[in-house]
Coordinates of N, CA and C in Angstrom, one line a residue:
X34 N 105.7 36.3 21.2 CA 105.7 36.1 19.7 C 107.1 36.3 19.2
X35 N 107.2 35.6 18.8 CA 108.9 36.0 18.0 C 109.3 37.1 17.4
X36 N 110.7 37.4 17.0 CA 110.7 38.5 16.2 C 110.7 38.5 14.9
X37 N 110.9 37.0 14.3 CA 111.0 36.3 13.2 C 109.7 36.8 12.2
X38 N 108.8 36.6 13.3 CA 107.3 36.9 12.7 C 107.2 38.4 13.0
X39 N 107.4 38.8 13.8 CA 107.3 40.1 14.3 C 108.1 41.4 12.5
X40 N 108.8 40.5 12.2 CA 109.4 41.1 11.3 C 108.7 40.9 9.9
X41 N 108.2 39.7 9.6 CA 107.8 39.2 8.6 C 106.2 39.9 8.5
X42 N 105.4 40.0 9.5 CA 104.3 41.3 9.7 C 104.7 42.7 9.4
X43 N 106.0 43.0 9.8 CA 105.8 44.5 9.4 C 106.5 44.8 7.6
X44 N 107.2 43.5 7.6 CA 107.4 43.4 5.7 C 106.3 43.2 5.2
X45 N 105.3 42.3 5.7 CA 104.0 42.4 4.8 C 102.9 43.5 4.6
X46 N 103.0 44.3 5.9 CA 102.7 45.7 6.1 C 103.1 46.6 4.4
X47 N 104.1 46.4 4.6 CA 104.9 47.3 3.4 C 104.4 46.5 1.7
X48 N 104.2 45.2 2.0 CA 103.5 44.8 0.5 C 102.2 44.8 0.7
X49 N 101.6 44.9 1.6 CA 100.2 45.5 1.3 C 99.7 46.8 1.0
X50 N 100.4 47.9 1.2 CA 100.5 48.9 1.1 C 101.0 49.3 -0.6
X51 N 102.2 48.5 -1.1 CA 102.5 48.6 -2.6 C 101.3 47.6 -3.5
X52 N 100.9 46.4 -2.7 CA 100.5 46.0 -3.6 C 98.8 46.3 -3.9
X53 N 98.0 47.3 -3.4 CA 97.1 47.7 -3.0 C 95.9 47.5 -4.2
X54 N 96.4 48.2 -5.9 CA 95.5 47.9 -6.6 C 96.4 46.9 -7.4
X55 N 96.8 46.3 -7.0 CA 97.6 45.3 -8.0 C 97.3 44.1 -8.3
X56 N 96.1 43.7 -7.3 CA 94.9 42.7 -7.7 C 93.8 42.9 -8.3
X57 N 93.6 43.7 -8.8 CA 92.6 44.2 -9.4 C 92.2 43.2 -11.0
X58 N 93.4 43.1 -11.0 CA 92.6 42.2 -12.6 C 92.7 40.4 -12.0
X59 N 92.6 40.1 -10.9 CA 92.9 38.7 -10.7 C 92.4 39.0 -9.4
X60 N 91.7 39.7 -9.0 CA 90.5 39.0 -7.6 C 89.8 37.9 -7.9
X61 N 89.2 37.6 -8.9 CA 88.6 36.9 -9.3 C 88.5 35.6 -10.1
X62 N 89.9 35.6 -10.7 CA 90.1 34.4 -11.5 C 91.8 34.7 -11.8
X63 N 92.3 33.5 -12.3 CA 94.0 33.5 -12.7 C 94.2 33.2 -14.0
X64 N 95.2 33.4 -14.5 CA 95.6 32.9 -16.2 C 97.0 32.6 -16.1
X65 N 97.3 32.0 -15.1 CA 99.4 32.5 -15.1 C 99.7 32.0 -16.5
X66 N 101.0 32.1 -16.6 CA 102.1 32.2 -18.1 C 102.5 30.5 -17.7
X67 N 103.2 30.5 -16.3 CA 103.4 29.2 -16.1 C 103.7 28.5 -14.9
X68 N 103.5 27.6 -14.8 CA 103.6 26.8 -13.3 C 105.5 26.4 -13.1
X69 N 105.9 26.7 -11.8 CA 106.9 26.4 -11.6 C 107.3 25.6 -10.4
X70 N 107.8 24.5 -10.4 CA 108.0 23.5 -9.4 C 109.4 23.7 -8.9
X71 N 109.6 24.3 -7.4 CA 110.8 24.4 -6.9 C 111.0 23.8 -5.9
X72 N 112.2 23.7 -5.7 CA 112.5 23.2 -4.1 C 112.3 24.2 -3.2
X73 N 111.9 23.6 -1.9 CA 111.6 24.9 -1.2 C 112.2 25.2 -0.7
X74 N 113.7 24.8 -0.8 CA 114.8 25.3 0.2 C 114.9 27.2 0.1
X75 N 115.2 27.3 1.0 CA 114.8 29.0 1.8 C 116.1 30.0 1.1
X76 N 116.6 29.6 0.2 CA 117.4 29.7 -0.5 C 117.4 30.1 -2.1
X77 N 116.0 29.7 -2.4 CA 115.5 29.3 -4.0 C 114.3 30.4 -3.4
X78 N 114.3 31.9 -4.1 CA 113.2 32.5 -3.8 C 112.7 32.9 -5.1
X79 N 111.0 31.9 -4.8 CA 110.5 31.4 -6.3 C 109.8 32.6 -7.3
X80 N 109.5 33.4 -6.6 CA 109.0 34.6 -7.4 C 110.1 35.5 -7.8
X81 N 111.0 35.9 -7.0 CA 112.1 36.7 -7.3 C 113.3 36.2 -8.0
X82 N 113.7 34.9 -8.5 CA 114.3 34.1 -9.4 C 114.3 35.1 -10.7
X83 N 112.7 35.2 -11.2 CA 112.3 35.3 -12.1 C 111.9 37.2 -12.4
X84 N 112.2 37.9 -11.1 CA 112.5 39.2 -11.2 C 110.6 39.5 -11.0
X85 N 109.7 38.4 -10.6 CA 108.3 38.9 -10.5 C 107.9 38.9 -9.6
X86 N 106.8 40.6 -9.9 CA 106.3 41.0 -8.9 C 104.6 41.7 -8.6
X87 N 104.2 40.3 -10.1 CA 103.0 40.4 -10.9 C 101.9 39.3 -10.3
X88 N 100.8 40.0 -9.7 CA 100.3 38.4 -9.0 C 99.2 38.2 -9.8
X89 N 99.1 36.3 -9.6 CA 98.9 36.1 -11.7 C 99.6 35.7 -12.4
X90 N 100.9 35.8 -12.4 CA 101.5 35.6 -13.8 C 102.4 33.6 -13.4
X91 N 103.0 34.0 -12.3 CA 103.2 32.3 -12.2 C 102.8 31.6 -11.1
X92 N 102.1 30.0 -11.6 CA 101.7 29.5 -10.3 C 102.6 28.8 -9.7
X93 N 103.3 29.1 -8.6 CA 104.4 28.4 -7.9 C 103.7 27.1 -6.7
X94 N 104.2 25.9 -7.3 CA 104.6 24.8 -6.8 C 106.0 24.7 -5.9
X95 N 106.1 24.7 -4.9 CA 107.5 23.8 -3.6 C 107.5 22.5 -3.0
X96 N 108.1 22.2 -3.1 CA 108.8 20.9 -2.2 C 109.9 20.9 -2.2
X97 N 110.6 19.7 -0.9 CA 112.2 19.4 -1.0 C 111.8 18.7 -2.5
X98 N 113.2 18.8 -3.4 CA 113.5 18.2 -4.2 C 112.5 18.4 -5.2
X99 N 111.8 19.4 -5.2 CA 111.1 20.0 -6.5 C 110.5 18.2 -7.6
X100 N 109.8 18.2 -6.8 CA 108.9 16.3 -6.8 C 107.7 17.1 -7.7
X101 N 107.6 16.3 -8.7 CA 106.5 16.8 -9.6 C 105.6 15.3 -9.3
X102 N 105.6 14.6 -8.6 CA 105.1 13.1 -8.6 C 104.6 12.9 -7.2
X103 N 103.3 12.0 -7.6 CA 102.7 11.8 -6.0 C 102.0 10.9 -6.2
X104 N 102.2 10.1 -4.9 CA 101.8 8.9 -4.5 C 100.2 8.5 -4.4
X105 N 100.0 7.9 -5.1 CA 98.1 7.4 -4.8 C 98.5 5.9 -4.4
X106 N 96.8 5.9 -4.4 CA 96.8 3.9 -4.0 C 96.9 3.0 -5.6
X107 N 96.8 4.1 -6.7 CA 96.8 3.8 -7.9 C 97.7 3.4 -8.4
X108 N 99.1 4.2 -8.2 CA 100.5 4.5 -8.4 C 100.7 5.5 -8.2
X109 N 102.0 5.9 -9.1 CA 102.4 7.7 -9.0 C 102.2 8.5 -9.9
X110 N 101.8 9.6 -9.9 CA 101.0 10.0 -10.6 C 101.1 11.7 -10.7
X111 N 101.1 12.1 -11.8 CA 101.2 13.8 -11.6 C 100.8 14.8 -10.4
X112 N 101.9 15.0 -9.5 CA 101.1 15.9 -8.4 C 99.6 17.1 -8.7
X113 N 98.8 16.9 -7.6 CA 97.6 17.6 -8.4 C 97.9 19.3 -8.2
X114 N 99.3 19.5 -7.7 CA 99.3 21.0 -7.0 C 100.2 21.1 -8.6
X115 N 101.0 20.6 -9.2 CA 101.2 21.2 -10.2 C 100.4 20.7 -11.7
X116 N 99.4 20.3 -11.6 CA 98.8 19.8 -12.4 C 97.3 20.6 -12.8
X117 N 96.9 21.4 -11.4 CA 95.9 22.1 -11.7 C 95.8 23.4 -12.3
X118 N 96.8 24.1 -12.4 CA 96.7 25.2 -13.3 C 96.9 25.1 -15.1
X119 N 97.4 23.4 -14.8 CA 97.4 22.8 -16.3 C 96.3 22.8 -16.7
X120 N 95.3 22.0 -15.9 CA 94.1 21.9 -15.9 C 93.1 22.8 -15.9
X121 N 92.8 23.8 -15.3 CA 92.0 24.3 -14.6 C 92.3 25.9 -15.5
X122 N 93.5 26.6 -15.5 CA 93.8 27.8 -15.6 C 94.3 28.0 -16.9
X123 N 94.7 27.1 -17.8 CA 95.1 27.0 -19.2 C 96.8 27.3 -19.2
X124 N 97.4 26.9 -18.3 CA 98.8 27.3 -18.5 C 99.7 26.0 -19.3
X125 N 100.4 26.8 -20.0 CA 100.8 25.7 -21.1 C 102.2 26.0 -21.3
X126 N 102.9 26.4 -20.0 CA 104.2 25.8 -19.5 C 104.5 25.6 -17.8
X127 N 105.3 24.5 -18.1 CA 106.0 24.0 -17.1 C 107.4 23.9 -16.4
X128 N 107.6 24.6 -15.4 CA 109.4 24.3 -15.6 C 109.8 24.3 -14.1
X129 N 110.4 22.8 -14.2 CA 111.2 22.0 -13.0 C 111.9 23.0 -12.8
X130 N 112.0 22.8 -11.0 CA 113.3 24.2 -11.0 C 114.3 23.7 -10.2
X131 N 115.4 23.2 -10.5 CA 116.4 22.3 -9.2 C 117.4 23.6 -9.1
X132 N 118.5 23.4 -8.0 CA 119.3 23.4 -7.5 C 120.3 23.3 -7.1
X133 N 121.3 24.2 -7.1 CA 122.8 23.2 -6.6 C 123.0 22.8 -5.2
X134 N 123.6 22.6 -4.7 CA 123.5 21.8 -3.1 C 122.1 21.2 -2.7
X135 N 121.3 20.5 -3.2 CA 119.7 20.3 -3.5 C 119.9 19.4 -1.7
X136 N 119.7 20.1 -0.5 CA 119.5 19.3 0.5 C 119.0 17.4 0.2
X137 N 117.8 18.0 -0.5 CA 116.4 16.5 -0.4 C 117.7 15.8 -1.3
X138 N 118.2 16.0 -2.4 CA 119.0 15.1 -3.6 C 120.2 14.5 -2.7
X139 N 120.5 15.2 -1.7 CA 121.7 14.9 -0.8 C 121.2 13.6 0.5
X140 N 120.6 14.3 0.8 CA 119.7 13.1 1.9 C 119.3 11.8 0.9
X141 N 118.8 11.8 -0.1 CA 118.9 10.6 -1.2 C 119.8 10.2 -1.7
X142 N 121.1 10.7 -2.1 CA 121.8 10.2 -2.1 C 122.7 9.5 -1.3
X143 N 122.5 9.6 0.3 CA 123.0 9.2 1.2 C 122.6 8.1 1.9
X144 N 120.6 8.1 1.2 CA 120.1 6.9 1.9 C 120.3 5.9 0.4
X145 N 120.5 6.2 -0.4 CA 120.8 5.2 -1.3 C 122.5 4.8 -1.7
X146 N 123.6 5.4 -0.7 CA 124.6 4.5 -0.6 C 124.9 4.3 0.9
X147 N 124.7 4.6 1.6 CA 124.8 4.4 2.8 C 123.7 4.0 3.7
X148 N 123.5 4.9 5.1 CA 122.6 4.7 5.6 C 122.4 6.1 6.2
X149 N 120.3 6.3 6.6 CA 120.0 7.8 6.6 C 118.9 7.2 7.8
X150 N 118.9 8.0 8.7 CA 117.4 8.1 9.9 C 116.6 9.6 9.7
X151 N 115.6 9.3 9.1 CA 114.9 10.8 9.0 C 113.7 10.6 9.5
X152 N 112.5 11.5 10.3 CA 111.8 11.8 10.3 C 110.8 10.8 9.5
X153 N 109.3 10.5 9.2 CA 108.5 9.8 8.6 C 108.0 10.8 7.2
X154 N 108.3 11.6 7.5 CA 107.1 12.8 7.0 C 108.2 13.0 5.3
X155 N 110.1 12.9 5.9 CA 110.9 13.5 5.0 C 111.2 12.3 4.4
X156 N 111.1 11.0 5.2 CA 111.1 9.6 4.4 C 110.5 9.5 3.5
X157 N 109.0 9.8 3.4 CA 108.0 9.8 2.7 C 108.8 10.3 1.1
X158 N 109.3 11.6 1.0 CA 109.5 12.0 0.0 C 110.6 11.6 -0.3
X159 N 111.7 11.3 0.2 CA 112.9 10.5 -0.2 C 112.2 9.5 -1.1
X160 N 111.6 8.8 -0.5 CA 111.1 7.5 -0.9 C 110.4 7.9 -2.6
X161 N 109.7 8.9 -2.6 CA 109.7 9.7 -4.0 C 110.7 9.6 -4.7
X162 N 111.2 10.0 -3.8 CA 112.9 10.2 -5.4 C 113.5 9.5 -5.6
X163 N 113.9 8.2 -4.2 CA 114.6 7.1 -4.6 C 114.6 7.0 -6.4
X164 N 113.6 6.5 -6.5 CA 113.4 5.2 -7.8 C 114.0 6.6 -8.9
X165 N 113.8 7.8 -9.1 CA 114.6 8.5 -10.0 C 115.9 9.0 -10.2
X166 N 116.4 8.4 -8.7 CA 118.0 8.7 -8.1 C 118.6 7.6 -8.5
X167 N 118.5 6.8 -8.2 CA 118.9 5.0 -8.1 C 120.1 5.0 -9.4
X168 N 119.2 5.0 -10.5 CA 120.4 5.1 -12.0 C 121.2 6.1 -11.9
X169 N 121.0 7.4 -11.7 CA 121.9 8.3 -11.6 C 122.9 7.8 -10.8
X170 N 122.4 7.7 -9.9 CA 123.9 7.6 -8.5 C 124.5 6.3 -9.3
X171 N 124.2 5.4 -9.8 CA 124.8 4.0 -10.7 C 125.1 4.4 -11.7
X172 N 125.5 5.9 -12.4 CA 125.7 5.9 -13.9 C 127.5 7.1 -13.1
X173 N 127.2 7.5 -11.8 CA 128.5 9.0 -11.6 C 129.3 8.3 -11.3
X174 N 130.1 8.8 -12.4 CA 131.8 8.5 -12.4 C 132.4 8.2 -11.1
X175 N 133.3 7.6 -10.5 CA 134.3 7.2 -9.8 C 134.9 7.9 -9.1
X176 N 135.5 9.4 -9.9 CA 136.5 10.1 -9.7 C 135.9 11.5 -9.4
X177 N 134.7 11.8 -9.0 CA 133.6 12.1 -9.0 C 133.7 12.9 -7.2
X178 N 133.6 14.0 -6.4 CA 134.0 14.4 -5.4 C 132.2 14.6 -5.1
X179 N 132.1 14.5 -3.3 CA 131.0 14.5 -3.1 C 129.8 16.1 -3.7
X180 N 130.7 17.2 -3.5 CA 129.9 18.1 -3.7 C 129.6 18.4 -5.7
X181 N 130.5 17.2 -6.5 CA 130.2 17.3 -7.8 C 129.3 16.1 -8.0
X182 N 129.3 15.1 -7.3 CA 128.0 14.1 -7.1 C 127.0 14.7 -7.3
X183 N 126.7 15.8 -5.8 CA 125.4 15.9 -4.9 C 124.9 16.8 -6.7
X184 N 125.6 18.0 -7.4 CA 125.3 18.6 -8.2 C 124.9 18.0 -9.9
X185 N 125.3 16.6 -10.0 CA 125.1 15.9 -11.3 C 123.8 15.5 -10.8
X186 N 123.7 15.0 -9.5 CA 122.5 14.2 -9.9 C 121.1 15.1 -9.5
X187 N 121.4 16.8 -8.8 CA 120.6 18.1 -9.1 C 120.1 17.8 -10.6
X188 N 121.0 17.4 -11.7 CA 120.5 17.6 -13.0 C 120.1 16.1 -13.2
X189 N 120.4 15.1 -12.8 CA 119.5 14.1 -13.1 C 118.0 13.8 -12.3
X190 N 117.8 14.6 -11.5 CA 116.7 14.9 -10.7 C 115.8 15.7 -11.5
X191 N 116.1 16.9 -12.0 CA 115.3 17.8 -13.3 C 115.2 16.8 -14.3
X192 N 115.8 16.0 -15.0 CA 115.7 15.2 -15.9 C 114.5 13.9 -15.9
X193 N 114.8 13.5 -14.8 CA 113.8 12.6 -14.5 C 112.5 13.2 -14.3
X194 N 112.3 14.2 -13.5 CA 110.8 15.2 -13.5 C 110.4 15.4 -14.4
X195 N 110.9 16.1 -15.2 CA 110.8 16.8 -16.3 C 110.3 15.2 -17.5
X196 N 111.0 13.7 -17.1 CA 110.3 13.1 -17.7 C 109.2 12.9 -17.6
X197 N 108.9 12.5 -16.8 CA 107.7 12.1 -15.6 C 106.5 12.9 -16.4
X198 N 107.0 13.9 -16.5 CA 105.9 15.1 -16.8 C 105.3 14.6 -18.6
X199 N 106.7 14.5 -19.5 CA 106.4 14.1 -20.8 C 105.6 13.0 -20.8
X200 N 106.3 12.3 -19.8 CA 105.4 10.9 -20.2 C 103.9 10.8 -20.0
X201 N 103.7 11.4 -18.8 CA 101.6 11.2 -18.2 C 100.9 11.7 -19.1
X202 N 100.2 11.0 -19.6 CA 99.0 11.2 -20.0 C 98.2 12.6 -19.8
X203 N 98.2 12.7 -18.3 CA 97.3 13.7 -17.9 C 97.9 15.3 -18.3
X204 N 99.4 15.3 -19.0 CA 99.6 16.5 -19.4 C 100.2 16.4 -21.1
X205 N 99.0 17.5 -21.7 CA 98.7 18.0 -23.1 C 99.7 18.0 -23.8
X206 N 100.0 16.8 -25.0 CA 101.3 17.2 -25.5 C 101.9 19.0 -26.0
X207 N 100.4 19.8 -26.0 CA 101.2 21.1 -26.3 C 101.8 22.1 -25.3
X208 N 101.8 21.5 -24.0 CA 102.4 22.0 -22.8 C 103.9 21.6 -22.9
X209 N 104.8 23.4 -23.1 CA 106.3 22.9 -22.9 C 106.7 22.6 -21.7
X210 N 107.6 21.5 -21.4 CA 108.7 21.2 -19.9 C 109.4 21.4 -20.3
X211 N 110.0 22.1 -18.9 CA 111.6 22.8 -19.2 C 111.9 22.4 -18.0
X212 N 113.1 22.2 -18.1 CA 113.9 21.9 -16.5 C 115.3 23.1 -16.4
X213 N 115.8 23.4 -15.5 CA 116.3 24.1 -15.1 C 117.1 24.2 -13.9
X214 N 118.2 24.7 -13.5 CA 119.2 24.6 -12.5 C 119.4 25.6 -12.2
X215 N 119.1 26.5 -10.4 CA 119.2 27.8 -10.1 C 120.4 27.5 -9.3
X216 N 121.9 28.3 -9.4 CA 122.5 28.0 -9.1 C 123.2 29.5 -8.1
X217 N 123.7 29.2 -7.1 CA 124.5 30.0 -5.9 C 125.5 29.4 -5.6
X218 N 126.0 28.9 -5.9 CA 127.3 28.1 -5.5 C 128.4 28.1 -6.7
X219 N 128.2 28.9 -7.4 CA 129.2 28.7 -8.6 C 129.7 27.7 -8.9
X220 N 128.7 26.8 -9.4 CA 128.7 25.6 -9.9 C 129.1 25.5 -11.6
X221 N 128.6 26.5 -12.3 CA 127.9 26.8 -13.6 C 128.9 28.0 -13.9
X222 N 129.2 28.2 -15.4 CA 129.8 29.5 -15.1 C 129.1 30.9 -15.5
X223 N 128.2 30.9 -15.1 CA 127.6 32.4 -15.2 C 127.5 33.0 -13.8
X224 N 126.7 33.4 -12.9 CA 126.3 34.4 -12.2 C 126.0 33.6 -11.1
X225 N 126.6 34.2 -9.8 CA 125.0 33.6 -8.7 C 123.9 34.0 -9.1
X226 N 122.9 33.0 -8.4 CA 121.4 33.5 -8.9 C 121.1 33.4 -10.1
X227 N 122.1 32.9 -11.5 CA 121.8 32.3 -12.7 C 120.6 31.6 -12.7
X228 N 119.5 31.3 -13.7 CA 118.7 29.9 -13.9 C 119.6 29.3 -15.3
X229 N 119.9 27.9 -15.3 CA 120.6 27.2 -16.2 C 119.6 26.2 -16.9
X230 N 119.5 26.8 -17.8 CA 118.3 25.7 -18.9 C 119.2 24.2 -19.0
X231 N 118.8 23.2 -18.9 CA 119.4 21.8 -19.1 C 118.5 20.8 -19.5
X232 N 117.4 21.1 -20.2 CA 116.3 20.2 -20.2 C 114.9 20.9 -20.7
X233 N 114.9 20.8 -22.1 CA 113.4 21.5 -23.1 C 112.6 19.8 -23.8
X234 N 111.9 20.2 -23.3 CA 111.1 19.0 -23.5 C 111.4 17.7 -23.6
X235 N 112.5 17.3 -23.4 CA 113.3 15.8 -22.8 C 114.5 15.9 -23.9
X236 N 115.0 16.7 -24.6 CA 116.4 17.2 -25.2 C 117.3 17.5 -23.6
X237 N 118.2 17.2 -24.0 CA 119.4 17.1 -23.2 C 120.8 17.5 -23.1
X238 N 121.2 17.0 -24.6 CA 122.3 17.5 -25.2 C 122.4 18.8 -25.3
X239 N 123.3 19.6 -24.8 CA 123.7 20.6 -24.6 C 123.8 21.3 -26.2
X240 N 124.2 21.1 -27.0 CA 125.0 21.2 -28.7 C 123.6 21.4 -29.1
X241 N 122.3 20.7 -29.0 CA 121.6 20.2 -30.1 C 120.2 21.4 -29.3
X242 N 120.5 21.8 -27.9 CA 119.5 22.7 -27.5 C 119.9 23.9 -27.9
X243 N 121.3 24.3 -28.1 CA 121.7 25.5 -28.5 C 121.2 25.9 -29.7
X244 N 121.4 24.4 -30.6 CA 120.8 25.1 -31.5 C 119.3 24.8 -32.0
X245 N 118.6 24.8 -31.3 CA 117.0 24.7 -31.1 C 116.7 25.6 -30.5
X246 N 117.8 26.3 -30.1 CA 116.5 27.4 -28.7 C 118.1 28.9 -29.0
X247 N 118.2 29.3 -30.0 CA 119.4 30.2 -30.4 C 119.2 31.7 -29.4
X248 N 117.7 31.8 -29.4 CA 117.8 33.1 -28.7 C 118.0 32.6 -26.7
X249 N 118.5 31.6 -26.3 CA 118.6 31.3 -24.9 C 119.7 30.4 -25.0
X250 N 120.7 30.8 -26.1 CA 122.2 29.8 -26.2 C 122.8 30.0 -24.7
X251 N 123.1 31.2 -24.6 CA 124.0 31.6 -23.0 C 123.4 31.1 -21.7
X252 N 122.2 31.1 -21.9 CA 122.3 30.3 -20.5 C 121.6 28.7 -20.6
X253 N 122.4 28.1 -22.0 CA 121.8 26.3 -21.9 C 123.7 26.2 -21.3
X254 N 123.3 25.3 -20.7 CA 124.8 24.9 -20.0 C 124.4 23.4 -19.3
X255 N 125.3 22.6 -19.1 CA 125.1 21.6 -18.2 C 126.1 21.0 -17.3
X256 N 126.0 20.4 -16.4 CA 127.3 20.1 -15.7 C 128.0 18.5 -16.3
X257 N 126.6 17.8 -16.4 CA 126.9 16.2 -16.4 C 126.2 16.0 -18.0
X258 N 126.8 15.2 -18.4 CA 126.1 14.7 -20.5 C 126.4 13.2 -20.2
X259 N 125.4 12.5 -19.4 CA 125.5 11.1 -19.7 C 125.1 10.4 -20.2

């Protein structure tokens, strides 16, 4: 047995032990505050982002490239993993959570100017993102260096989710989308481990969110305003 696991059993030892009556109001049913769609890069740790350690309060969604969109024989169509606590549990917010160095945004950007061999399984979801990538990568500047690419189009990837979401039918116009940029790379100028608001219900403009959302001015920021 590895020690990988060997280790990750005796940390879960220690949260079963803290979290012992801590289920007690949610054995039985959930109400979270809000569903959050992240990338699952091992990097982006989705409950502790947010300082929580409440089970219940958010329902976390992962994938590469934090993909709110999934493929049927119908078309594409709101994933049902972040769609059922909309449904089901009454949660009436939502918030894209991207990335700086976004691996999946990178591997797409690379099969959409060059050329990429991946796996079937990571094709699959490239092939998701393409069609939301496509204009971005056709709209970034010239003068433009790779690791400020791979990061503009981090925020045209939230942008585009975050539409996706406005637009379907299947979600309640009184559910807010927010999109968001967790950033570790000092990309942004606040903090590692910052979350960077860049996207409240398909506002964009940096100027005009500030002043719509006054109590969360300091951390609306954006890298790219195209």
């Amino acid at each position: 047995m590895s020690q990988a696991l060997l280790d990750l059993l005796r940390s879960n030892s220690d949260h079963a032990s803290r979290f012992q009556s801590r289920f007690d109001d949610v054995q039985d049913s959930q109400r979270p505050d809000a569903v959050t769609v992240c990338c699952s890069d091992s990097r982006v740790l989705q409950d502790h982002i947010w300082g929580n350690d409440e089970p219940g309060r958010i329902f976390t969604c992962g994938n590469i490239g934090n993909r709110v969109v999934q493929r049927t024989e119908s078309g594409d169509v709101v994933s049902g993993d972040v769609l059922y606590p909309v449904e089901h549990t009454e949660t009436d917010t939502i918030i894209v959570v991207g990335h700086t160095g976004c691996g999946a945004v990178t591997a797409t950007y690379d099969a959409l100017t060059g050329e990429s061999a991946e796996p079937a399984g990571i094709d699959h979801c490239l092939e998701l993102l393409k069609p939301h990538l496509e204009s971005g990568v056709e709209l970034l500047p010239s003068d433009v260096n790779r690791t400020e690419a791979i990061n503009r189009l981090v925020e045209y990837n939230v942008d585009r989710q975050v539409e996706f979401l406005i637009e379907s039918d299947d979600v309640p116009q009184d559910v807010e989308v927010v999109g968001v940029v967790y950033d570790f790379q000092d990309a942004y100028s606040g903090r590692r481990g910052e979350v960077h608001v860049i996207n409240v219900g398909g506002e964009t403009a940096v100027d005009a969110l500030r002043d719509d959302h006054p109590d969360i001015e300091s951390r609306i920021e954006r890298l790219w305003e195209y």
